[in-house]
Coordinates of C-alpha atoms in Angstrom, one line a residue:
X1 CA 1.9 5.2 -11.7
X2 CA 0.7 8.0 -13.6
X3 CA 2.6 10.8 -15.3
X4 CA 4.7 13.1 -12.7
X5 CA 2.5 16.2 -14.0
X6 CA -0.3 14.6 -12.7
X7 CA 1.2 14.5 -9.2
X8 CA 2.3 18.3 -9.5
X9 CA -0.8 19.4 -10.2
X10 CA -2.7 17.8 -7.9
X11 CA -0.1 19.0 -5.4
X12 CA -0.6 22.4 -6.9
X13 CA -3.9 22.2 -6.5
X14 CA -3.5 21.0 -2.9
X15 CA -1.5 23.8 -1.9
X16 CA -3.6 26.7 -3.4
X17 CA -6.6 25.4 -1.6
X18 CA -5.0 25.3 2.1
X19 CA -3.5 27.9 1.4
X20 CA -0.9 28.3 4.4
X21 CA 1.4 26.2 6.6
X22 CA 2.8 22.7 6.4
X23 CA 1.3 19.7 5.2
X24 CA 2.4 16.3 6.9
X25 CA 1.8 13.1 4.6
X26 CA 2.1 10.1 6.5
X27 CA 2.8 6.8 4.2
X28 CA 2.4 3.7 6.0
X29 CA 5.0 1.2 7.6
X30 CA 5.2 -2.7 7.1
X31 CA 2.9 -4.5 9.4
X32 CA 4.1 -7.6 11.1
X33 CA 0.9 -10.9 11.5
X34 CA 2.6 -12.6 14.1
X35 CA 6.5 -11.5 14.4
X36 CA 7.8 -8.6 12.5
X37 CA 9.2 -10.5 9.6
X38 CA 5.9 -12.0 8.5
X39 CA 3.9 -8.7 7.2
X40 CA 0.5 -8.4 6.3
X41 CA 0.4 -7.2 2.7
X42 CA 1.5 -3.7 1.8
X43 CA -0.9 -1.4 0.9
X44 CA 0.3 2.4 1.0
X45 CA -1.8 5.4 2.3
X46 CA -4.4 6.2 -0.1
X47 CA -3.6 10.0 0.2
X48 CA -0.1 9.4 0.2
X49 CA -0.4 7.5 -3.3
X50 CA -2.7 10.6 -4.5
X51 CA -0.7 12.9 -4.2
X52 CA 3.0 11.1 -4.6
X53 CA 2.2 8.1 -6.0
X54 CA 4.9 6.3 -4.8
X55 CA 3.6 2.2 -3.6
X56 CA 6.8 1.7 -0.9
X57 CA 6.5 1.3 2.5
X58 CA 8.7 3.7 4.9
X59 CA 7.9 7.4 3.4
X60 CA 6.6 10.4 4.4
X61 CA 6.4 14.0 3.2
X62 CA 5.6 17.4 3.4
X63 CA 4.3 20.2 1.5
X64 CA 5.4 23.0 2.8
X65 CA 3.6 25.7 1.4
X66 CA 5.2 29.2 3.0
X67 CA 8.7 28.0 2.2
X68 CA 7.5 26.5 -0.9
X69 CA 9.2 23.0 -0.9
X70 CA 7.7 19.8 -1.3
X71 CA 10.0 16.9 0.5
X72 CA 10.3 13.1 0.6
X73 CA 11.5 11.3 3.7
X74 CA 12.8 7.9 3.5
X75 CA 15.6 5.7 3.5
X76 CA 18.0 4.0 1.0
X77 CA 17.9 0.3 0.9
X78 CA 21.4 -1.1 2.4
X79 CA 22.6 -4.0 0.8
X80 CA 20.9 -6.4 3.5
X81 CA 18.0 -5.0 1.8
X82 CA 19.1 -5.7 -1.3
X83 CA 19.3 -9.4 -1.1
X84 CA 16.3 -10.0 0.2
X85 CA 14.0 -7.2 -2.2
X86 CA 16.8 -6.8 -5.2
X87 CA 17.9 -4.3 -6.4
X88 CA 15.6 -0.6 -6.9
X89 CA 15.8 2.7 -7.7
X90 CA 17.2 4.9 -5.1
X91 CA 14.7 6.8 -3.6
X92 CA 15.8 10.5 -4.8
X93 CA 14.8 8.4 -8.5
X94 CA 11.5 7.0 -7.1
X95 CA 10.9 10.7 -5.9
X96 CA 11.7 12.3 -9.4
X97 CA 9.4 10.1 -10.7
X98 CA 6.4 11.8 -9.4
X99 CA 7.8 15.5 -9.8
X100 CA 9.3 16.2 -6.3
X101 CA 13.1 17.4 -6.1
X102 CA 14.1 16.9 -2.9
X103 CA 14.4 14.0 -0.3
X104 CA 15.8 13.3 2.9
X105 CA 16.6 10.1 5.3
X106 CA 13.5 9.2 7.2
X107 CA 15.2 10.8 10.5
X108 CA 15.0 14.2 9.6
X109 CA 11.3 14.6 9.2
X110 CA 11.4 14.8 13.2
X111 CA 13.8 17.6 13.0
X112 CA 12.0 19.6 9.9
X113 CA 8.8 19.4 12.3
X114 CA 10.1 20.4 15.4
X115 CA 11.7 23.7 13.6
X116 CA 8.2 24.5 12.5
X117 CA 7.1 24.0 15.9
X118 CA 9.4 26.2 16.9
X119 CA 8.4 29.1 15.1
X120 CA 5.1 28.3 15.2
X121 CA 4.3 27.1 12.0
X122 CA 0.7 25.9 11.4
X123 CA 1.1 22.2 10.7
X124 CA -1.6 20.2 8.8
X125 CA -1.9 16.5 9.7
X126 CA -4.9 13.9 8.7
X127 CA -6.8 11.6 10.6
X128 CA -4.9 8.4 11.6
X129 CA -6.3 4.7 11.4
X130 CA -3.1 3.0 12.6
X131 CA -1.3 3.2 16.2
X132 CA 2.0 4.1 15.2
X133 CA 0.6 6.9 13.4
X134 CA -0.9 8.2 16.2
X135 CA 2.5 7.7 18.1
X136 CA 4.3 9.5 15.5
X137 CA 2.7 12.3 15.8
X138 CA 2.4 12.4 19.9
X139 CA 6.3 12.1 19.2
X140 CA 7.0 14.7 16.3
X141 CA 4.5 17.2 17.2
X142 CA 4.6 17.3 21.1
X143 CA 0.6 16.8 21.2
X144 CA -0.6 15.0 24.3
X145 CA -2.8 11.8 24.0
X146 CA -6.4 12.1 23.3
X147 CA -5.5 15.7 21.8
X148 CA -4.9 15.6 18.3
X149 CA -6.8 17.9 15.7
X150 CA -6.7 17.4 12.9
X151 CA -6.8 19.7 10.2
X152 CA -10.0 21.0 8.2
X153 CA -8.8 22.7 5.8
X154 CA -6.3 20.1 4.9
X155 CA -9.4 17.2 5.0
X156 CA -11.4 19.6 2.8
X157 CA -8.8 20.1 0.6
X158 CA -8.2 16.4 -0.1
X159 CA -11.7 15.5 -0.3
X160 CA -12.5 18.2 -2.9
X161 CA -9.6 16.9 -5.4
X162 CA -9.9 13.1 -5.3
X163 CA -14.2 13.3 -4.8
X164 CA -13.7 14.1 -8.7
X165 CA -12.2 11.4 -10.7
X166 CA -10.0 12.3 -13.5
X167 CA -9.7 10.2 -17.1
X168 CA -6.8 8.4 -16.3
X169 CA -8.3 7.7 -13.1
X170 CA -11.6 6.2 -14.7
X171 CA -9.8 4.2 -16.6
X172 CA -8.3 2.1 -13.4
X173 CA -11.2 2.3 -11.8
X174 CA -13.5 0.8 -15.1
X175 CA -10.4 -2.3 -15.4
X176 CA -10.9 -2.8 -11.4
X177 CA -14.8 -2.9 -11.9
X178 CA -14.1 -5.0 -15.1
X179 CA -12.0 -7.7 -12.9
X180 CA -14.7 -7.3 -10.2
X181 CA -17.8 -8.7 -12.4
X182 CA -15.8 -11.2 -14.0
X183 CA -15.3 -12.2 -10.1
X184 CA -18.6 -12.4 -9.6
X185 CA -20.0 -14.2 -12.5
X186 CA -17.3 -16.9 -11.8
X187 CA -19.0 -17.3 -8.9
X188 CA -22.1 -17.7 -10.4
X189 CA -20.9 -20.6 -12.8
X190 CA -19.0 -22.3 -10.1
X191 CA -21.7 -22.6 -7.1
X192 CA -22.4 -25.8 -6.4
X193 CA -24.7 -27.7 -3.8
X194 CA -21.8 -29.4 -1.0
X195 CA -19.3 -26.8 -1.8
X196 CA -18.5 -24.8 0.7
X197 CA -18.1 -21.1 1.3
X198 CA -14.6 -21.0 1.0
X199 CA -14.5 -22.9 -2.0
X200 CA -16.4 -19.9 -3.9
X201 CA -14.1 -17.2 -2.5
X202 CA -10.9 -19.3 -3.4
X203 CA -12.6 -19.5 -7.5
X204 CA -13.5 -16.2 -7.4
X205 CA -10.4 -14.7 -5.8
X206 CA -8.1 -16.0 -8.2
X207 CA -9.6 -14.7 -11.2
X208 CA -8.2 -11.1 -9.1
X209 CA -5.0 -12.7 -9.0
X210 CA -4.9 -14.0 -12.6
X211 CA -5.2 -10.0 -13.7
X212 CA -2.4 -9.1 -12.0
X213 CA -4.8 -7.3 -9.0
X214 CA -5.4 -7.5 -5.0
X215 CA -8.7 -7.7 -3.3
X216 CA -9.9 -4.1 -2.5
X217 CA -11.9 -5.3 0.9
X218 CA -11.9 -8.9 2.4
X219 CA -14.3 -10.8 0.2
X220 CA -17.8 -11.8 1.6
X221 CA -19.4 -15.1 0.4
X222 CA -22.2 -15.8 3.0
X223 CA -25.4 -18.6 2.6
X224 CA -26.1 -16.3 5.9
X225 CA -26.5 -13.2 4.1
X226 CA -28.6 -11.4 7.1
X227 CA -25.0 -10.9 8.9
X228 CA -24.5 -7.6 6.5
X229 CA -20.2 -8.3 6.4
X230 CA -19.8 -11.7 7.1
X231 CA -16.1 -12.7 6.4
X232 CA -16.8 -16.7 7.6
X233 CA -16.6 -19.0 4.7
X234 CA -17.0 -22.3 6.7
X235 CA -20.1 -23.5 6.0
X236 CA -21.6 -26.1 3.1
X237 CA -23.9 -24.7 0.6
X238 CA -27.0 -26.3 0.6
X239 CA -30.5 -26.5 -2.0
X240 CA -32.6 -24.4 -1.3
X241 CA -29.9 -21.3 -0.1
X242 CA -29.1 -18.6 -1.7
X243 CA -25.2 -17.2 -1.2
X244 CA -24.4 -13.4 -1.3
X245 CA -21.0 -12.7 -3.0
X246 CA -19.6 -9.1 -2.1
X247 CA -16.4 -8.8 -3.8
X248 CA -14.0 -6.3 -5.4
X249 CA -10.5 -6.4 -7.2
X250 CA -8.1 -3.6 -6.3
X251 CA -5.6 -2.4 -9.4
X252 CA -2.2 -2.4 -9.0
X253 CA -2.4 1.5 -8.3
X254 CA -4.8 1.3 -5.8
X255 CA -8.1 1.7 -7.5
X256 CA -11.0 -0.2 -6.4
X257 CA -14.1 -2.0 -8.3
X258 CA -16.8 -3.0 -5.6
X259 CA -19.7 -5.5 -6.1
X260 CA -22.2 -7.8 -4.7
X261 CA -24.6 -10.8 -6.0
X262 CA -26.7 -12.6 -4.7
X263 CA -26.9 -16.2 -6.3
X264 CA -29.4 -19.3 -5.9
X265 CA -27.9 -22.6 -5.3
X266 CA -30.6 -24.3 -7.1
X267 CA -30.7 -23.7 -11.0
X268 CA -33.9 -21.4 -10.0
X269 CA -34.4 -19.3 -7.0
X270 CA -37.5 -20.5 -5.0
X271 CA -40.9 -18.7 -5.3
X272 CA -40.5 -17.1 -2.0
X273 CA -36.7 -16.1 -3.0
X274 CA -38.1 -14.6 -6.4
X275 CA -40.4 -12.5 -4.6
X276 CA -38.4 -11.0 -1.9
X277 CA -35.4 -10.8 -5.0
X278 CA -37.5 -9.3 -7.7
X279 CA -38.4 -6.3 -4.9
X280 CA -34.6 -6.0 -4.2
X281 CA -34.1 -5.5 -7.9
X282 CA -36.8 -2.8 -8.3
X283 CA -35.3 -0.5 -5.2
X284 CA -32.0 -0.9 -7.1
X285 CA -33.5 0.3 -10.6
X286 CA -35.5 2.8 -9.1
X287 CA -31.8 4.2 -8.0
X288 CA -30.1 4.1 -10.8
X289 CA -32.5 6.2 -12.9
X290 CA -32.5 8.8 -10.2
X291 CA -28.5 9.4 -10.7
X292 CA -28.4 12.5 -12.2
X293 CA -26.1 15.9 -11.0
X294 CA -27.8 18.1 -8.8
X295 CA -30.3 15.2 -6.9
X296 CA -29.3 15.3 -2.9
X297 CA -27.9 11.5 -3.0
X298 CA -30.1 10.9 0.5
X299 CA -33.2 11.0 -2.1
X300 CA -32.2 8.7 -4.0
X301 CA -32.1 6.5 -0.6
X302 CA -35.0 7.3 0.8
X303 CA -36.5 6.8 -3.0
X304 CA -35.2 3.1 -2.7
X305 CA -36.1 2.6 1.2
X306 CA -39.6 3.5 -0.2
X307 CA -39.6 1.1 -3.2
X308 CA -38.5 -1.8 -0.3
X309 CA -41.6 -0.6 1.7
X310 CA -43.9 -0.9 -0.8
X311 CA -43.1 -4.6 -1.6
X312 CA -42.7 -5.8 1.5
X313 CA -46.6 -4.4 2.3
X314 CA -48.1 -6.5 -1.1
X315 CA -46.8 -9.1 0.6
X316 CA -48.5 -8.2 3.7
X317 CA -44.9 -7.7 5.7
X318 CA -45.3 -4.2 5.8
X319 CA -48.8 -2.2 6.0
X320 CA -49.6 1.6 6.3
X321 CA -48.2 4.5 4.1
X322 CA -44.6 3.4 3.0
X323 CA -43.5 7.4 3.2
X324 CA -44.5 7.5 6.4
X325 CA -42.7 4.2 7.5
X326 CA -39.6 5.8 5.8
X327 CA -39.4 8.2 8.0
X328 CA -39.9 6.7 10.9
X329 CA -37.2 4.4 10.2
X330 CA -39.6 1.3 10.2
X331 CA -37.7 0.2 7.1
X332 CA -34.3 -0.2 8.8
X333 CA -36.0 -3.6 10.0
X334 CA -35.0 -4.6 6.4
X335 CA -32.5 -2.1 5.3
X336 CA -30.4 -1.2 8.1
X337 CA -27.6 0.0 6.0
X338 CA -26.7 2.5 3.1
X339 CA -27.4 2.9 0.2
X340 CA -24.0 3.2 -1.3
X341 CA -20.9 4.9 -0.8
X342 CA -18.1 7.3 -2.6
X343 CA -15.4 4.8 -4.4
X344 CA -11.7 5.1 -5.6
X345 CA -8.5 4.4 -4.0
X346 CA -10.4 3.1 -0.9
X347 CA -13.4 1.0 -1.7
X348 CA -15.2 3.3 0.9
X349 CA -13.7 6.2 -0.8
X350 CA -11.4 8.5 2.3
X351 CA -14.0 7.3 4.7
X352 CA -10.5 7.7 6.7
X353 CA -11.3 11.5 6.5
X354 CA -14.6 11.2 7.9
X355 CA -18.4 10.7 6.5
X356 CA -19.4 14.3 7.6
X357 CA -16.8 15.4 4.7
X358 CA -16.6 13.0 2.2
X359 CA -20.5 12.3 1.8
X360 CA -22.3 15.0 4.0
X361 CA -19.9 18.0 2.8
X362 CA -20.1 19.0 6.3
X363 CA -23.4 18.9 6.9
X364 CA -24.5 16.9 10.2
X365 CA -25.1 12.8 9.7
X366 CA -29.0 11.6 10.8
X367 CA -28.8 9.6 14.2
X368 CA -32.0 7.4 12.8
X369 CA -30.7 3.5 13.1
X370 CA -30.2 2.6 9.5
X371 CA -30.5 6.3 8.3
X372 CA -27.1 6.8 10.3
X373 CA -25.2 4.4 8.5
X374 CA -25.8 6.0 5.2
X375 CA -22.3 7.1 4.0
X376 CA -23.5 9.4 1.0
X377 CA -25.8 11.9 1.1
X378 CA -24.6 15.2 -0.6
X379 CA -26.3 16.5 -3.9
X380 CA -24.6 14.6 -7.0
X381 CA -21.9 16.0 -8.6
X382 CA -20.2 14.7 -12.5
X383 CA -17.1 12.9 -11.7
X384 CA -18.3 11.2 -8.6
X385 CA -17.9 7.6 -8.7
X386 CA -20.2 6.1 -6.4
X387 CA -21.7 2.3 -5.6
X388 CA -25.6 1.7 -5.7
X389 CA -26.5 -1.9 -3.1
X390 CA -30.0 -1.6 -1.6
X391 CA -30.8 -5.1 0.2
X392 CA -33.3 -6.9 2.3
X393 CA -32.3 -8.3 5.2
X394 CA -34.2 -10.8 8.1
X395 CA -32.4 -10.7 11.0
X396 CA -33.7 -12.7 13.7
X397 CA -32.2 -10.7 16.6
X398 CA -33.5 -7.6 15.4
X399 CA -36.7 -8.8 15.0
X400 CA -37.5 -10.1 18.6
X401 CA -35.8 -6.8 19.6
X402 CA -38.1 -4.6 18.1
X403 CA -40.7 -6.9 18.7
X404 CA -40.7 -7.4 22.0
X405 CA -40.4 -3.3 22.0
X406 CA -43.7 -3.3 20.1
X407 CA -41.8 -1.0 17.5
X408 CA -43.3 0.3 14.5
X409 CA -46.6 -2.2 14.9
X410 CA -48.1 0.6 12.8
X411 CA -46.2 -0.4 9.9
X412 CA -44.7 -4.1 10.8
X413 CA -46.8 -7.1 10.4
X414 CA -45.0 -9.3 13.2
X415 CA -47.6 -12.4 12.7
X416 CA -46.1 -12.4 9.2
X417 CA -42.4 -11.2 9.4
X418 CA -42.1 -14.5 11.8
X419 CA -42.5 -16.8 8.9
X420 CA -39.7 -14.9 6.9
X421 CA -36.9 -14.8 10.0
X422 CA -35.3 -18.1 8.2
X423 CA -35.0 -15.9 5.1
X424 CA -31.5 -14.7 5.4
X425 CA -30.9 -11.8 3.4
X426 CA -29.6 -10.6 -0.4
X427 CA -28.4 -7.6 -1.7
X428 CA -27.0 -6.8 -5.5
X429 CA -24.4 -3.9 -6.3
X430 CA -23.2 -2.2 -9.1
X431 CA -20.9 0.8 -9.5
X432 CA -21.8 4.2 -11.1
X433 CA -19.8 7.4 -12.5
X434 CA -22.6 10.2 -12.3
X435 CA -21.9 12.1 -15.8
X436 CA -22.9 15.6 -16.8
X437 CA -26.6 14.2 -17.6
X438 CA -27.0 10.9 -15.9
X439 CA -25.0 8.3 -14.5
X440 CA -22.6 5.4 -16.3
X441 CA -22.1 1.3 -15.5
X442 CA -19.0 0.9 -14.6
X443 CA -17.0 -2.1 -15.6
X444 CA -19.4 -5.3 -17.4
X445 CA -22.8 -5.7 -15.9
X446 CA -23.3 -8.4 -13.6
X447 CA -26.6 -10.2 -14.0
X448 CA -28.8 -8.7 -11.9
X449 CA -32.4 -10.1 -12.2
X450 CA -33.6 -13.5 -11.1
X451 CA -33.6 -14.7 -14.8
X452 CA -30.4 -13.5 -15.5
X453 CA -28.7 -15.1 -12.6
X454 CA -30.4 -18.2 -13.3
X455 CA -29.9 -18.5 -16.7
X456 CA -25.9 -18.8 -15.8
X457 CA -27.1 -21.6 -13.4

């Protein structure tokens, strides 16, 4: 937890930019696996942990800016509570903590709410991703299914504050990325021929545990890296594969380190692996020397989607102008995906709030398959903290799709893309803070080329 005056001014800051109204913070409940005693693991609203920092299930709160009060809803744990969790501070003392005054049992947010529906208060609420958020607020608010708004100014609010990472927050941010590559290159050392998936994920997931942090996204650790997030860790590595590790530890606070590897099985990746790798690796450091403030982040895609292009046609995969198969969207055959996204306390950084705001500020998404999935696109700005993980991908089904469509034969070579459908697919991922006149690694590098995978092989 950080100092309380960082939660006050944040709050502050919060409050100045909506402007009017009430703001409605909704923390998130325990979540039963398979009866309501056996919980998934806690993770608390990222929002909620923003602006009152506060990692305990059970709380909500308000701002409420034209009576000027900022409130924390909960409940004190009853001694039944106690001798199962132990003893903790009260929940006035957890609220003190992080600068707010007041609190109140859990029950009276529903009366505080309806009063300001009563005399028509505005109130600000955030999307929801769980159910019982949703219900709460069918409940509290009066709002009929299927009807809820959500408030822009309150989205826009949040999104320009926690868009721009702080100091303190770079600093658990750089020890999540740290944990993250030393993940990755355990990975590296331990990949055997006859292991299997799992195996990998269970090496590498401890070395998370052993620094004291979670996982910030189920880990990925694929031979079939053409499945672009494939949690299945059943099969046995073979020689001759290659395995695709995307992984990321999550600090205790809630920050978020986010990487991916792609790693031969053999002590050298195969010719044709090198080939397809070594254009992989020249999309991704074309991108990271156009990070600079100011350069629309969609650029810097379409930059590496032209990079991909032009490898793939030297090797007689692609043919015609690779600007022009950029933007016709013949290079989503390989690169169906992003580029990168927005990081912090959510590995897809408030992708809760919505792409259009987070990445787009406002400005409508591209409906182009592959072009639509890119979550970033907004000019750069210093502070962001964003990742950088172009790939190449084979994926059978999509090829006899667009085959069969005759799509894009002007810049597809379907005679030769057939001999690369057993390919799979690879992709490599590093994390960036974009800085007043460039762009910082975060956390230690990974290895990134062919020779310096293989030389930890």
């Amino acid at each position: 937890m950080f100092a309380k005056e960082t939660y006050t001014t944040r709050r502050d800051s919060l409050k100045k930019s909506v402007g009017t109204g009430l703001l409605l913070f909704l923390g998130n409940e325990e979540s039963g696996m398979n009866f309501e005693d056996n919980t998934y693991h806690f993770r608390q609203d990222s929002t909620f942990l923003y602006f009152f920092g506060l990692p305990y299930a059970g709380l909500a709160a308000v701002i409420d800016v034209d009576e000027d009060k900022e409130i924390i809803f909960g409940d004190e744990l009853t001694i039944d509570h106690i001798v199962w969790m132990g003893t903790q501070p009260t929940l006035h003392e957890k609220a003190q903590r992080v600068g707010v005054m007041e609190t109140r049992p859990a029950a009276d947010l529903k009366k505080y709410l309806e009063k300001a529906v009563a005399k028509k208060q505005q109130i600000h609420y955030l999307p929801v991703y769980r159910a019982e958020h949703r219900l709460k607020l069918l409940d509290w608010l009066g709002i009929k299914p299927g009807t809820e708004q959500p408030s822009v100014p309150f989205i826009r609010g949040v999104v320009n504050l926690r868009n721009y990472k702080t100091a303190e927050e770079l600093v658990e941010i750089e020890r999540a990325c740290n944990v993250t590559a030393d993940m990755h290159i355990t990975a590296m050392k331990v990949l055997r021929a006859g292991m299997k998936e799992c195996e990998v994920a269970a090496a590498l997931e401890a070395v998370a545990q052993a620094n004291g942090c979670g996982l910030s996204f189920p880990t990925i650790a694929t031979v079939c890296g053409q499945t672009l997030h494939n949690h299945y860790h059943g099969h046995t590595v073979k020689p001759g594969d290659m395995l695709l590790v995307d992984a990321g530890a999550e600090t205790e606070m809630g920050y978020a380190g986010d990487m991916s590897s792609t790693i031969c099985v053999d002590k050298t990746f195969t010719a044709r692996q090198k080939e397809i790798y070594d254009i992989q690796v020249a999309a991704h450091t074309a991108a990271v020397r156009a990070l600079k403030p100011g350069v629309p982040f969609k650029e810097v895609y379409e930059l590496s989607c032209r990079v991909i292009c032009e490898g793939l046609k030297g090797l007689g995969i692609m043919k015609g102008d690779p600007a022009d198969a950029v933007a016709a969207g013949a290079h989503a055959m390989f690169f169906p995906c992003g580029l990168g996204h927005m990081m912090g306390l959510d590995v897809h950084d408030m992708e809760n709030l919505g792409e259009v705001w987070v990445g787009y500020d406002g400005q409508p998404k591209s409906t182009q398959f592959g072009r639509k999935s890119l979550r970033l696109a907004r000019p750069l700005e210093p502070g962001f903290v964003l990742t950088i993980e172009p790939g190449i991908y084979f994926i059978p089904e999509l090829i006899d799709y667009w085959k069969a469509e005759k799509r894009f034969e002007d810049f597809i070579n379907y005679d030769k893309l057939e001999s690369y459908r057993d390919f799979t697919g690879l992709r490599n991922e590093e994390d960036y803070l974009i800085t007043e006149d460039g762009a910082r690694l975060l956390g230690k590098k990974i290895p990134l080329t062919t020779e310096e995978v293989e030389a930890l092989r």
